Amino acid sequence: ALGQTLDTLGLSYEMVAELPGNLSPYRRIFVCLGLYPNNHELTPDEGQALAEYLDNGGQLYMEGGDTWFWDSATAVHPYFNINGLSDGANDAGPIQGASGTFTEGMYFNYQGANSFIDHIAPLGGAFAIFLNVTPAYINGIAYDGGSYRTIGTSFEFGSLVDGTSPSTKE
């Protein structure tokens, strides 16, 4: 779904199953870790490589149902300013954009993988951008670190169901 959306927007991208050895050529990186039982836990080396990428001014989107609470934190996790509150349940959706943010007015039904969706909260200067409607909890957080930017979600982008604009993946 991410590739299809980038195609629709006419943006070039490279899709890989493993992090390349050199991340410096990339302006933005999207890391899709999946949801249990089809998920990937970041290794310490992967987390360190992503942290170094952010140290060099990168922009990183990372999604995963277990990465924020259940999985072991890596060097990159603190860059998101996300506090993992609980392991969550099979309860994602509908999902709406948070008021006063760039996602305001968005509303998505959620269809697809939906297990152990971490419940998260912003730390420091981070802010909620996506909220689960029922039950109510935060599932998307953005942070502007000055020299780098991050977005972290506990749901899968590909499971958002497009609605009427602005509620589309584009």
C-alpha positions as CSV (number, residue, x, y, z in Angstrom):
1,A,0.0,0.0,0.0
2,L,2.8,2.4,0.7
3,G,4.4,1.7,-2.6
4,Q,1.1,2.2,-4.4
5,T,0.6,5.5,-2.7
6,L,4.0,6.7,-3.6
7,D,3.4,5.6,-7.2
8,T,0.1,7.6,-7.3
9,L,2.0,10.7,-6.0
10,G,4.7,10.2,-8.7
11,L,7.5,9.8,-6.1
12,S,10.5,7.6,-6.6
13,Y,11.4,5.1,-4.0
14,E,13.4,2.0,-3.3
15,M,11.7,-0.9,-1.4
16,V,14.0,-3.3,0.4
17,A,13.6,-6.1,2.9
18,E,16.7,-5.2,4.8
19,L,18.3,-1.9,5.7
20,P,21.0,-0.9,3.3
21,G,24.5,-0.5,4.7
22,N,24.6,3.2,3.8
23,L,21.5,5.2,4.7
24,S,22.9,8.7,3.9
25,P,21.5,8.9,0.3
26,Y,17.9,8.7,1.6
27,R,15.9,11.8,2.3
28,R,13.2,9.8,4.1
29,I,12.9,6.3,5.4
30,F,9.8,4.3,6.0
31,V,10.3,1.3,8.3
32,C,7.3,-1.1,8.3
33,L,7.8,-3.6,11.1
34,G,4.4,-5.3,10.9
35,L,2.0,-6.7,13.5
36,Y,2.2,-9.9,15.5
37,P,2.6,-12.7,14.4
38,N,4.0,-11.3,11.1
39,N,6.3,-8.7,12.6
40,H,10.0,-7.9,12.7
41,E,11.8,-6.7,15.9
42,L,14.5,-4.2,15.2
43,T,17.9,-5.6,16.0
44,P,20.4,-3.4,18.0
45,D,22.4,-2.9,14.8
46,E,19.4,-1.8,12.8
47,G,18.4,0.6,15.6
48,Q,21.9,2.0,15.7
49,A,22.0,2.6,12.0
50,L,18.6,4.4,12.1
51,A,19.7,6.5,15.0
52,E,22.9,7.6,13.1
53,Y,20.7,8.4,10.1
54,L,18.6,10.7,12.3
55,D,21.8,12.2,13.8
56,N,22.6,13.2,10.2
57,G,19.3,15.0,9.6
58,G,17.1,12.2,8.5
59,Q,13.3,11.9,8.5
60,L,12.0,8.5,9.7
61,Y,8.5,7.0,9.7
62,M,8.3,3.7,11.7
63,E,5.2,1.6,12.2
64,G,4.8,-1.5,14.3
65,G,2.3,-3.0,16.6
66,D,4.9,-4.3,19.1
67,T,7.9,-1.9,18.7
68,W,6.7,0.7,21.1
69,F,5.9,-1.4,24.2
70,W,6.5,-5.1,23.8
71,D,9.8,-5.3,21.8
72,S,13.2,-4.3,23.3
73,A,14.0,-0.6,22.7
74,T,17.0,0.1,20.4
75,A,19.1,3.2,20.0
76,V,16.6,4.7,17.6
77,H,13.5,4.5,19.8
78,P,14.3,7.5,22.0
79,Y,14.4,9.8,18.9
80,F,10.6,9.4,18.6
81,N,9.8,10.6,22.1
82,I,7.1,7.9,22.4
83,N,6.1,6.3,25.7
84,G,4.8,2.8,25.2
85,L,1.9,2.5,27.7
86,S,0.6,-1.0,27.0
87,D,0.7,-4.0,24.6
88,G,-2.9,-3.3,23.5
89,A,-5.3,-5.6,21.9
90,N,-7.0,-6.4,18.6
91,D,-8.8,-3.1,18.7
92,A,-7.5,-0.7,16.0
93,G,-9.9,1.5,14.3
94,P,-11.5,3.6,13.4
95,I,-8.6,6.0,13.4
96,Q,-8.8,9.8,13.2
97,G,-6.4,12.7,12.9
98,A,-5.7,14.8,16.0
99,S,-7.1,18.3,16.2
100,G,-4.6,21.1,15.6
101,T,-2.2,18.9,13.6
102,F,-1.5,18.1,10.0
103,T,-3.8,15.1,10.3
104,E,-6.8,17.1,11.5
105,G,-10.0,16.1,9.6
106,M,-8.7,12.7,8.6
107,Y,-10.9,9.7,9.5
108,F,-10.1,6.1,8.5
109,N,-11.8,2.8,9.0
110,Y,-9.1,0.1,9.6
111,Q,-9.2,-3.2,7.8
112,G,-6.4,-5.8,8.0
113,A,-3.8,-7.0,10.5
114,N,-5.0,-6.0,14.0
115,S,-3.3,-7.7,16.9
116,F,-1.6,-6.3,20.0
117,I,-1.7,-2.7,18.8
118,D,0.5,-0.8,21.2
119,H,-1.1,2.1,23.1
120,I,1.4,5.0,23.1
121,A,1.8,8.6,24.5
122,P,4.0,11.5,23.5
123,L,6.9,12.6,25.6
124,G,8.6,16.0,25.6
125,G,7.9,18.0,22.5
126,A,6.2,15.1,20.6
127,F,2.5,15.3,19.8
128,A,-0.3,12.9,19.0
129,I,-1.3,12.9,15.3
130,F,-3.6,9.8,15.2
131,L,-6.1,8.6,17.7
132,N,-8.0,5.4,17.9
133,V,-11.7,6.2,18.2
134,T,-13.1,3.1,20.0
135,P,-11.6,2.4,22.4
136,A,-9.9,5.7,22.8
137,Y,-6.1,5.8,22.7
138,I,-3.2,7.4,20.9
139,N,-1.7,5.3,18.0
140,G,0.3,7.9,16.1
141,I,2.9,10.4,17.3
142,A,5.1,13.0,15.5
143,Y,8.3,14.7,16.8
144,D,10.4,17.5,15.4
145,G,13.9,17.0,16.8
146,G,15.2,20.2,15.1
147,S,17.7,18.5,12.9
148,Y,15.6,15.4,12.3
149,R,11.9,14.4,12.3
150,T,10.0,11.3,13.2
151,I,6.6,9.7,13.0
152,G,5.7,6.6,14.9
153,T,2.5,4.6,14.6
154,S,1.3,1.4,16.2
155,F,-1.0,0.5,13.3
156,E,-0.2,-0.4,9.7
157,F,-0.5,2.3,7.0
158,G,-1.7,-0.4,4.5
159,S,-4.7,-1.2,6.7
160,L,-6.1,2.3,6.5
161,V,-9.3,2.3,4.3
162,D,-9.4,5.4,2.0
163,G,-12.5,7.6,2.4
164,T,-13.3,11.0,1.2
165,S,-10.4,13.6,1.1
166,P,-8.6,14.4,3.3
167,S,-9.1,10.8,4.6
168,T,-6.9,9.1,2.0
169,K,-3.5,7.5,2.2
170,E,-2.2,10.1,-0.3
